Amino acid sequence: MENRSLAADLLIIGGGSAGCMAAIRALELNPDLKVVIFEKADIKYSGSIARGMDALNIVAIPNFTSPELYLEAITEGCQGVVDGPPSYLMAARSFELLKKLQSWGVYFPTDESGRFRTLKYHVKGEFQTAMEEPDLKVMISAMALKKGATAVNRVMGLSLLQNDGRAAGAIGLNVRTGELVICSAKAVILCAGGQARFSLPNSGYLYGTFDYPGNSGDGYVMAFEAGAGLTGMEYARRTILIKDANIPLLAISVTRGGRVMDIFDNILMENEVNEMHRMEEAVAMGHGPLRIQLSHLKPEVIEEIEHILFSTERPVQERFFKGRGIDFRKRDIELWPTEAQVCGGHGMAGAVVNAKAETGVPGLYAAGDVACVPKQHLTGAFVFGEVAAEGAVEFIAAQPAVTLDDGHVKRVEQERNRRFTRAGREIEVQELEYKVRRLIGDYVLSPKNEYKLKNWLEWAKRFEAEMQDRVLVRNGHELSRLYEVENIARCATLSALASLERKESRWGDAHHRVDYPKRDDRNYRCHIVIHKDAGGEIRLGTRPVAGMGGKEVAA
Ligand SMILES: Cc1cc2nc3c(=O)[nH]c(=O)nc-3n(C[C@H](O)[C@H](O)[C@H](O)COP(=O)(O)OP(=O)(O)OC[C@H]3O[C@@H](n4cnc5c(N)ncnc54)[C@H](O)[C@@H]3O)c2cc1C
């Protein structure tokens, strides 16, 4: 198979929310830049906002809320483990972002007096701001292309290229043909999302996940292999969602007056969604299935919720509820805990970045769910997509051209060819994925303990050997899936190692060590950072939380 070669100034890996925004911003700043986007799927509909979105979860509206109040809210929400500067910057740029989106035609509902529709999602302040844009992804991807970015669809970023420790492009794999695509670049922005396919969802469907299933932690592995630090990998978040459909609706329905109830009709949350731990506790006590009740709401509020769920969020829900004969006016919506995910958007896991989206590897930036700006959601993906682009454009201007590391390309190519050999390979990749994710559920998730976590490390070795020599690869698609499963397993190992290091319990179900059941602020109100040293050894350590005005975070 011939390799395909491309040369860019800026390579963006992942054409989702952050990736599109990064491309737009880079080309706004310098329309002459050659910007290439590796996108594993098709940029038009890929990523967490496969189509539309109903809210920007963080907007600090002037004279209503403030970045300072947001910092208080997020610090409390993360139980103190959050760096001030990136979260503050995100909130400080959030209103400007809203105005920019508005100028592009994105609709943000307002009342008669012109006040934006805000909802209570955080412990303090109303930062969640309603948005109605069923075609948001189509819109931003079209804009990135119109500005001159080249989207290379169906290409999965596999491995970052480096020159003397500096980012120099990446090697990608066509997920249909198995062809390698080599793109040299003076700077790289990682925007490949989080790890959506961590444990199995309760439905057992490999792709029936809350988050976009194409996000298989590739960005975490690429960053780690390049020497960047990862943090928060022990934070594996499991949400309680619409049973079987695994679609979220708490932030849409409860914030508008819906009630989360247990089987004894105790109301666990109403109007606000900041007490999710009550849901976890109720489920743990066997007080589930939980359900959302909307029947007490005014007809126009139910209609508003239906409108959002059936048009902007995930239109398939209309068919799902109709098929089950569920009318929100008469019947409650059953909820169920689903798969765990590792993510910097809803969770706290990802590449260590500072407020400039720098990773610590010169020329390598990370934005969106792949980066650890805790619970940054869509606002963070958009803001840090822009911030990363601004930094990258400046960096590129000061850098000489990069040279291609032929040896690295050769190694990846040989490895790819080896996977295509048939002898001794009999395990179907989807069977292996099922088993890997089942065991992640058994050993890596809460309730955690040393025995279970170490057991995963043993299993990981076994899986590694199987992935090397026993998985059947008949075409490029199966090969890409094998690489994805490898990344899923590697994320699990990083999560298990970080979980072993955090010898306390924090963040409810996201990190519950039964052998260290208490929260220990004295020793663990800090980040667990994991990175690979120059000799290829995995190193774990702690890093203090960066306060405002304090030290910048270096990876
Ligand atoms: C169901 C759902 C509802 C949400 N609702 C809200 C909300 O109402 N408000 C809010 O503020 N936030 C919301 N969020 C969060 C928000 O959408 C995400 O935080 C944000 O979109 C993440 O952007 P991203 O660019 O990091 O990831 P994504 O938009 O997921 O993009 C990642 C892209 O990378 C591609 N990719 C993955 N791996 C590779 C690879 N190896 N090579 C090349 N490409 C790759 C993927 O195909 C994808 O296109 C929601 C998320 C979900 C899943």
XYZ file of C-alpha atoms and ligand atoms in Angstrom:
608
model
C 0.000 0.000 0.000
C 1.302 3.465 -0.917
C 1.503 6.049 1.851
C -0.141 9.410 1.300
C 1.932 12.464 2.257
C 0.720 15.915 3.163
C 2.537 19.029 4.342
C 0.784 21.536 6.585
C 1.641 24.468 8.788
C -0.911 23.349 11.356
C -2.324 19.866 11.803
C -5.480 19.473 13.861
C -6.334 15.945 14.969
C -10.104 15.603 15.377
C -12.650 17.726 13.555
C -15.259 18.003 16.310
C -16.230 21.088 18.286
C -12.724 22.089 19.351
C -11.076 21.067 16.074
C -13.441 23.075 13.868
C -13.149 26.107 16.114
C -9.352 25.844 16.119
C -9.267 25.728 12.311
C -11.594 28.716 12.001
C -9.563 30.795 14.467
C -6.190 29.900 12.931
C -7.414 30.918 9.492
C -8.995 34.099 10.842
C -5.585 35.050 12.172
C -3.626 33.954 9.122
C -5.654 33.040 6.021
C -2.461 31.887 4.257
C -1.796 29.036 6.681
C -2.109 25.500 5.406
C -4.409 23.881 7.960
C -5.103 20.153 7.727
C -7.652 18.312 9.886
C -7.425 14.555 10.388
C -10.979 13.436 11.107
C -11.719 9.831 11.912
C -15.322 10.075 10.675
C -16.846 12.753 8.437
C -16.342 16.278 9.700
C -19.913 17.275 8.815
C -21.519 15.181 11.555
C -18.739 13.822 13.736
C -18.178 14.283 17.455
C -20.147 15.031 20.583
C -22.312 17.550 18.824
C -23.054 15.179 16.004
C -25.686 17.621 14.921
C -26.990 20.258 17.327
C -26.747 21.384 20.927
C -29.201 22.919 23.340
C -26.988 24.921 25.685
C -23.590 26.384 26.325
C -23.069 25.029 29.814
C -20.760 27.839 30.912
C -21.400 31.455 30.053
C -20.492 34.225 32.471
C -22.964 36.895 31.397
C -21.774 40.375 32.410
C -23.740 41.964 35.280
C -25.401 38.615 35.956
C -22.614 36.165 36.792
C -18.836 36.445 36.660
C -15.684 34.393 35.993
C -14.864 34.735 39.696
C -18.173 33.138 40.675
C -17.612 30.411 38.085
C -14.235 29.658 39.613
C -15.902 29.261 43.004
C -18.557 26.981 41.511
C -16.128 24.772 39.588
C -13.721 24.552 42.521
C -16.537 23.285 44.703
C -17.794 21.003 41.909
C -14.330 19.447 41.530
C -13.726 19.247 45.281
C -10.763 21.565 44.974
C -8.828 19.728 42.265
C -8.950 22.280 39.454
C -6.373 24.759 38.190
C -7.637 28.313 38.372
C -6.108 29.965 35.289
C -7.605 27.807 32.468
C -11.088 27.648 34.007
C -11.067 31.374 34.731
C -9.943 32.205 31.216
C -12.670 30.021 29.747
C -15.362 31.781 31.760
C -13.844 35.178 30.983
C -14.017 34.488 27.228
C -17.395 32.739 27.317
C -19.629 35.745 26.678
C -17.462 36.897 23.787
C -17.860 33.342 22.437
C -21.648 33.530 22.744
C -21.648 36.839 20.859
C -19.472 35.354 18.128
C -21.774 32.353 17.732
C -24.757 34.719 17.676
C -23.115 36.708 14.896
C -22.852 33.450 12.920
C -26.614 32.938 13.286
C -26.739 30.606 16.325
C -29.948 31.292 18.231
C -29.821 32.005 21.979
C -33.379 32.488 23.300
C -34.062 35.642 25.314
C -37.113 36.959 27.202
C -39.001 40.177 26.377
C -36.401 42.260 28.170
C -33.577 40.695 26.156
C -32.256 38.547 29.027
C -30.713 35.258 27.956
C -32.469 32.086 29.121
C -30.200 30.744 31.870
C -30.492 27.589 33.940
C -28.889 26.307 37.109
C -26.369 23.587 36.326
C -23.576 24.453 38.763
C -23.572 24.709 42.546
C -23.422 28.493 42.264
C -24.707 30.896 39.634
C -26.751 30.286 36.520
C -24.063 29.683 33.937
C -25.917 27.309 31.655
C -27.287 29.345 28.781
C -29.934 27.919 26.468
C -29.057 27.732 22.799
C -31.121 26.399 19.936
C -29.065 25.342 17.002
C -29.998 21.982 15.501
C -27.309 22.361 12.839
C -24.425 23.628 14.938
C -21.936 20.982 13.779
C -22.839 21.341 10.132
C -22.425 25.087 10.506
C -18.977 25.130 12.139
C -17.556 22.388 9.943
C -18.725 24.222 6.804
C -17.157 27.410 8.127
C -13.802 25.716 8.769
C -13.772 24.383 5.206
C -14.902 27.693 3.727
C -12.037 29.459 5.448
C -9.647 27.077 3.696
C -9.003 24.154 6.047
C -8.489 20.760 4.407
C -10.443 18.000 6.128
C -8.989 14.559 5.595
C -12.004 12.460 6.506
C -11.901 8.804 7.629
C -8.338 9.246 8.859
C -7.541 8.318 12.428
C -4.527 9.975 14.035
C -2.267 7.141 15.209
C 1.041 8.579 16.265
C 2.549 12.045 16.639
C 5.732 12.913 14.785
C 8.426 14.888 16.567
C 11.631 16.753 15.737
C 13.991 17.139 18.687
C 11.092 16.843 21.094
C 8.954 19.367 19.235
C 5.654 18.403 17.533
C 6.201 17.872 13.821
C 2.949 16.364 12.482
C 1.369 12.953 12.734
C 0.832 9.610 11.087
C -2.786 8.746 10.395
C -4.585 5.647 9.191
C -7.427 5.558 6.694
C -10.102 3.679 8.648
C -11.460 2.012 5.499
C -8.386 1.121 3.471
C -5.629 0.951 6.079
C -3.550 3.407 4.011
C -1.166 5.530 6.090
C -1.468 9.305 5.764
C 1.615 11.200 6.864
C 1.219 14.875 7.564
C 4.182 17.041 8.548
C 3.317 20.240 10.402
C 4.992 22.972 12.416
C 2.387 22.684 15.178
C -0.299 20.175 16.136
C -3.536 20.709 18.025
C -4.991 17.560 19.541
C -8.791 17.706 19.521
C -9.627 13.986 19.417
C -12.177 14.039 22.261
C -12.222 11.819 25.335
C -12.614 8.116 25.971
C -16.274 7.318 25.313
C -15.890 3.544 24.940
C -14.430 2.821 28.355
C -16.615 0.258 30.127
C -19.650 -1.395 28.522
C -22.991 0.374 28.625
C -25.758 -1.483 30.453
C -27.261 -2.327 27.050
C -24.096 -4.222 26.113
C -23.981 -2.467 22.724
C -20.393 -1.458 22.002
C -21.414 1.824 20.409
C -24.512 2.531 22.539
C -22.668 5.109 24.618
C -23.580 8.496 26.027
C -20.587 10.196 24.423
C -19.631 10.001 20.760
C -18.320 6.436 20.302
C -15.681 7.435 17.756
C -13.774 9.008 20.649
C -11.761 6.042 21.885
C -9.061 7.800 23.869
C -6.699 8.015 20.881
C -5.782 11.571 21.846
C -4.792 10.548 25.376
C -2.538 7.813 24.050
C -0.975 10.010 21.367
C -0.270 12.780 23.890
C 1.148 10.312 26.411
C 3.396 8.635 23.850
C 4.745 12.034 22.805
C 5.768 12.754 26.392
C 2.884 14.987 27.489
C 1.500 14.572 30.999
C -2.005 13.253 31.619
C -3.996 14.008 34.709
C -7.297 13.004 36.291
C -7.210 9.597 34.580
C -8.559 8.073 37.797
C -11.759 10.093 37.339
C -13.992 7.599 35.489
C -17.431 9.065 35.307
C -20.597 7.021 35.018
C -23.813 8.881 34.347
C -27.403 8.028 34.984
C -29.247 8.366 31.711
C -32.346 7.331 29.805
C -32.404 3.560 30.144
C -31.328 1.696 27.000
C -31.024 4.824 24.858
C -28.170 6.180 27.015
C -29.028 9.724 26.078
C -28.660 12.549 28.605
C -31.591 14.707 29.595
C -31.045 15.832 33.184
C -29.644 19.232 32.224
C -32.595 19.811 29.904
C -35.497 18.468 31.954
C -34.558 18.912 35.620
C -33.370 22.491 35.127
C -36.838 23.228 33.728
C -38.641 21.803 36.760
C -38.496 18.031 36.174
C -38.109 15.798 39.216
C -35.686 12.924 39.676
C -37.388 10.378 41.912
C -36.563 7.025 43.438
C -38.929 4.081 43.777
C -40.255 5.498 47.059
C -41.131 8.756 45.274
C -38.470 10.676 47.184
C -37.470 13.698 45.121
C -33.690 13.592 44.673
C -33.341 16.637 42.415
C -35.698 19.303 41.122
C -34.869 22.527 39.231
C -31.121 22.071 39.715
C -28.743 19.295 38.727
C -25.913 19.781 41.152
C -26.730 16.946 43.531
C -26.037 14.002 41.271
C -24.402 12.213 44.194
C -27.919 11.720 45.609
C -28.769 9.715 42.501
C -25.631 7.606 42.854
C -26.410 6.977 46.522
C -30.013 5.999 45.793
C -28.901 3.539 43.113
C -26.242 2.095 45.423
C -28.897 1.525 48.096
C -31.074 -0.297 45.596
C -33.627 2.505 45.453
C -33.678 2.429 41.665
C -34.689 2.451 38.953
C -34.757 6.205 39.234
C -37.055 8.132 36.992
C -37.742 11.647 35.810
C -41.225 12.972 36.274
C -42.460 15.779 34.045
C -46.238 15.264 34.270
C -46.614 17.968 36.960
C -45.198 20.657 34.673
C -47.255 23.112 32.626
C -48.026 21.811 29.119
C -45.894 24.524 27.511
C -42.853 23.494 29.597
C -43.271 19.836 28.610
C -43.543 20.950 25.006
C -40.355 23.005 25.358
C -38.507 19.957 26.763
C -39.846 17.760 23.974
C -38.856 20.323 21.404
C -35.249 20.375 22.645
C -34.962 16.612 23.047
C -36.547 15.796 19.706
C -34.901 18.443 17.560
C -31.631 19.834 18.920
C -30.250 17.199 21.273
C -30.693 13.797 19.606
C -33.722 13.657 17.292
C -33.802 9.841 17.493
C -35.368 10.232 20.952
C -38.782 11.027 19.495
C -38.875 7.626 17.804
C -37.475 5.920 20.897
C -40.156 7.253 23.256
C -42.965 6.782 20.710
C -41.833 3.201 20.206
C -42.127 2.574 23.930
C -45.440 4.396 24.201
C -44.049 6.997 26.604
C -45.847 10.319 26.703
C -44.150 12.613 29.246
C -47.571 13.952 30.279
C -48.592 10.548 31.583
C -45.500 8.462 32.164
C -42.149 8.950 33.818
C -38.812 8.391 32.086
C -36.806 5.493 33.473
C -33.131 6.134 34.179
C -30.262 3.728 34.611
C -26.541 4.040 35.269
C -24.634 3.424 32.097
C -21.031 3.062 30.945
C -18.170 4.947 32.494
C -16.223 7.413 30.396
C -12.950 9.218 30.859
C -13.277 12.760 29.608
C -12.074 16.320 30.106
C -15.392 17.810 28.999
C -17.863 16.304 31.440
C -15.148 14.884 33.669
C -11.654 15.777 34.813
C -9.318 13.624 32.731
C -6.953 14.612 29.994
C -3.717 16.120 28.826
C -2.226 18.594 31.287
C -2.643 22.023 29.742
C -2.099 25.562 30.925
C -4.281 28.563 30.114
C -2.608 28.730 26.671
C -3.660 25.151 25.835
C 0.023 24.160 25.778
C 0.812 20.576 26.740
C 4.452 20.858 27.722
C 5.609 19.327 24.397
C 6.658 22.358 22.305
C 4.241 22.907 19.420
C 1.674 20.445 20.792
C -1.590 21.944 22.002
C -4.704 20.188 23.306
C -8.267 21.483 23.336
C -11.685 20.125 24.220
C -12.434 16.822 25.922
C -8.898 15.524 25.315
C -7.510 18.184 27.663
C -7.966 18.469 31.398
C -9.878 21.672 31.986
C -12.350 20.017 34.340
C -15.982 19.987 33.223
C -15.338 22.526 30.495
C -18.112 21.157 28.250
C -18.798 22.756 24.890
C -17.747 26.206 26.104
C -14.270 24.860 26.864
C -14.000 23.039 23.535
C -14.828 26.250 21.667
C -12.785 28.634 23.820
C -9.690 26.419 23.991
C -10.005 25.530 20.304
C -9.521 29.258 19.751
C -6.841 29.669 22.424
C -4.831 26.740 21.023
C -5.080 28.175 17.520
C -3.878 31.577 18.700
C -0.852 29.985 20.390
C -0.131 27.690 17.453
C -0.245 30.509 14.905
C 2.305 32.458 16.919
C 4.456 29.362 17.436
C 4.410 28.468 13.729
C 5.574 31.959 12.738
C 8.715 31.533 14.825
C 9.626 27.987 13.769
C 11.804 26.612 10.980
C 10.416 23.871 8.744
C 10.248 20.360 10.196
C 11.859 17.275 8.749
C 10.089 13.973 8.430
C 11.192 11.220 10.776
C 11.389 8.399 8.207
C 12.374 5.872 10.860
C 9.196 6.534 12.832
C 7.052 6.222 9.719
C 8.779 2.938 8.803
C 8.125 1.497 12.273
C 4.413 2.367 12.120
C 4.215 0.970 8.596
C 5.870 -2.326 9.546
C 3.604 -2.648 12.551
C 0.557 -2.013 10.342
C 1.688 -4.638 7.824
C 2.333 -7.176 10.573
C -1.249 -6.818 11.812
C -2.503 -7.789 8.353
C -0.770 -11.169 8.461
C -3.255 -13.987 9.021
C -1.328 -16.827 10.661
C -2.487 -17.622 14.206
C -5.111 -14.875 14.260
C -8.615 -16.006 15.112
C -10.145 -13.510 17.588
C -12.725 -11.118 16.094
C -11.926 -7.533 17.066
C -15.438 -6.821 18.346
C -15.247 -9.870 20.623
C -11.998 -8.617 22.061
C -13.435 -5.136 22.544
C -16.389 -6.612 24.412
C -14.088 -8.535 26.733
C -11.678 -5.663 27.313
C -14.504 -3.315 28.222
C -16.262 -5.903 30.370
C -13.090 -6.334 32.385
C -12.593 -2.583 32.628
C -16.029 -2.542 34.254
C -15.029 -5.365 36.578
C -11.603 -4.112 37.656
C -10.987 -0.442 36.875
C -14.195 1.258 37.976
C -15.559 2.093 41.408
C -15.817 0.530 43.853
C -12.044 0.279 43.390
C -9.456 -1.471 45.518
C -5.815 -2.402 45.128
C -6.573 -6.023 44.350
C -8.930 -5.190 41.497
C -6.742 -2.466 40.018
C -3.674 -4.719 40.024
C -5.745 -7.471 38.515
C -6.494 -5.181 35.577
C -2.770 -4.598 35.101
C -2.310 -8.374 34.800
C -5.179 -8.620 32.327
C -3.787 -5.708 30.337
C -0.591 -7.683 29.670
C -2.619 -10.628 28.454
C -4.744 -8.400 26.222
C -1.657 -6.725 24.848
C -0.266 -10.056 23.713
C -3.594 -11.011 22.150
C -3.857 -7.683 20.361
C -0.377 -8.117 18.931
C -0.765 -11.581 17.486
C -4.210 -13.075 17.750
C -6.758 -10.572 16.471
C -8.009 -11.138 12.953
C -7.573 -8.120 10.671
C -9.157 -8.537 7.250
C -9.391 -4.896 6.172
C -8.587 -1.318 7.118
C -11.762 -0.963 9.149
C -10.919 -3.914 11.394
C -7.381 -2.621 11.718
C -8.599 0.786 12.894
C -10.879 -0.919 15.390
C -7.983 -2.935 16.697
C -5.979 0.255 17.216
C -8.992 1.730 19.006
C -9.253 -1.260 21.344
C -5.551 -0.941 22.081
C -6.151 2.671 23.041
C -9.134 1.722 25.203
C -7.004 -0.831 27.056
C -4.116 1.623 27.412
C -6.426 4.275 28.855
C -7.643 1.654 31.324
C -4.074 0.973 32.381
C -3.381 4.680 32.838
C -6.626 4.972 34.805
C -5.753 1.965 36.989
C -2.266 3.325 37.696
C -3.599 6.771 38.592
C -6.279 5.134 40.766
C -3.636 3.150 42.629
C -1.736 6.383 43.221
C -4.742 8.296 44.600
C -5.033 6.523 47.933
C -8.278 8.175 48.994
C -11.877 8.432 47.799
C -13.091 11.568 46.005
C -15.772 12.628 43.535
C -18.342 10.020 44.562
C -18.587 7.118 42.164
C -15.879 8.559 39.882
C -13.121 7.461 42.274
C -14.254 5.378 45.203
C -11.478 3.310 46.813
C -13.052 0.955 49.346
C -9.606 0.405 50.857
C -9.226 4.198 51.330
C -12.862 5.212 51.818
C -12.252 8.741 53.125
C -11.390 11.933 51.308
C -7.884 13.029 52.282
C -7.431 16.711 51.466
C -4.112 16.916 53.260
C -2.386 14.517 50.874
C -4.589 14.397 47.797
C -6.073 17.814 47.100
C -3.730 17.769 44.138
C -3.430 16.346 40.642
C -2.134 12.863 39.910
C 0.032 13.249 36.819
C 1.209 10.357 34.703
C 3.751 10.630 31.918
C 6.323 8.649 30.005
C 9.929 9.613 30.536
C 12.645 9.772 27.872
C 13.566 6.143 28.581
C 9.980 5.007 27.971
C 9.197 4.377 31.660
C 5.790 5.341 33.043
C 6.141 7.910 35.830
C 3.472 8.894 38.323
C 3.481 11.851 40.640
C 1.425 14.578 42.180
C 1.265 18.232 41.238
C -0.249 21.003 43.357
C -3.379 22.721 42.130
C -2.505 26.002 40.398
C -4.280 28.909 42.010
C -5.055 32.251 40.424
C -2.023 34.438 40.231
C -0.039 31.363 41.126
C 2.401 29.421 39.049
C 1.537 28.561 35.468
C 1.053 24.843 35.003
C 3.869 23.096 33.190
C 3.314 19.522 32.073
C -24.746 13.792 24.400
C -23.981 15.008 24.794
C -24.640 16.162 25.158
C -23.924 17.287 25.527
N -24.594 18.428 25.859
C -23.901 19.557 26.136
C -24.588 20.790 26.363
O -25.809 20.855 26.307
N -23.842 21.889 26.636
C -22.479 21.862 26.697
O -21.870 22.903 26.957
N -21.805 20.705 26.465
C -22.485 19.575 26.166
N -21.806 18.411 25.904
C -20.333 18.408 25.944
C -19.727 18.943 24.656
O -20.499 18.585 23.554
C -18.310 18.387 24.506
O -17.577 18.691 25.665
C -17.579 19.004 23.303
O -18.374 18.926 22.148
C -16.275 18.280 23.092
O -15.643 18.768 21.950
P -14.335 18.026 21.377
O -13.975 18.726 20.132
O -13.347 17.877 22.434
O -14.832 16.559 21.052
P -15.783 16.100 19.878
O -16.688 17.192 19.451
O -16.389 14.830 20.311
O -14.782 15.871 18.679
C -13.782 14.901 18.663
C -13.536 14.573 17.209
O -12.342 13.842 17.094
C -12.529 12.795 16.167
N -11.533 11.788 16.507
C -11.478 10.969 17.581
N -10.346 10.260 17.557
C -9.663 10.650 16.474
C -8.422 10.292 15.896
N -7.626 9.375 16.441
N -8.036 10.889 14.748
C -8.823 11.802 14.133
N -10.017 12.179 14.625
C -10.410 11.617 15.788
C -13.953 12.367 16.355
O -14.432 11.689 15.223
C -14.631 13.709 16.592
O -15.044 14.306 15.398
C -22.520 17.258 25.531
C -21.840 16.081 25.171
C -22.561 14.976 24.802
C -21.825 13.729 24.399
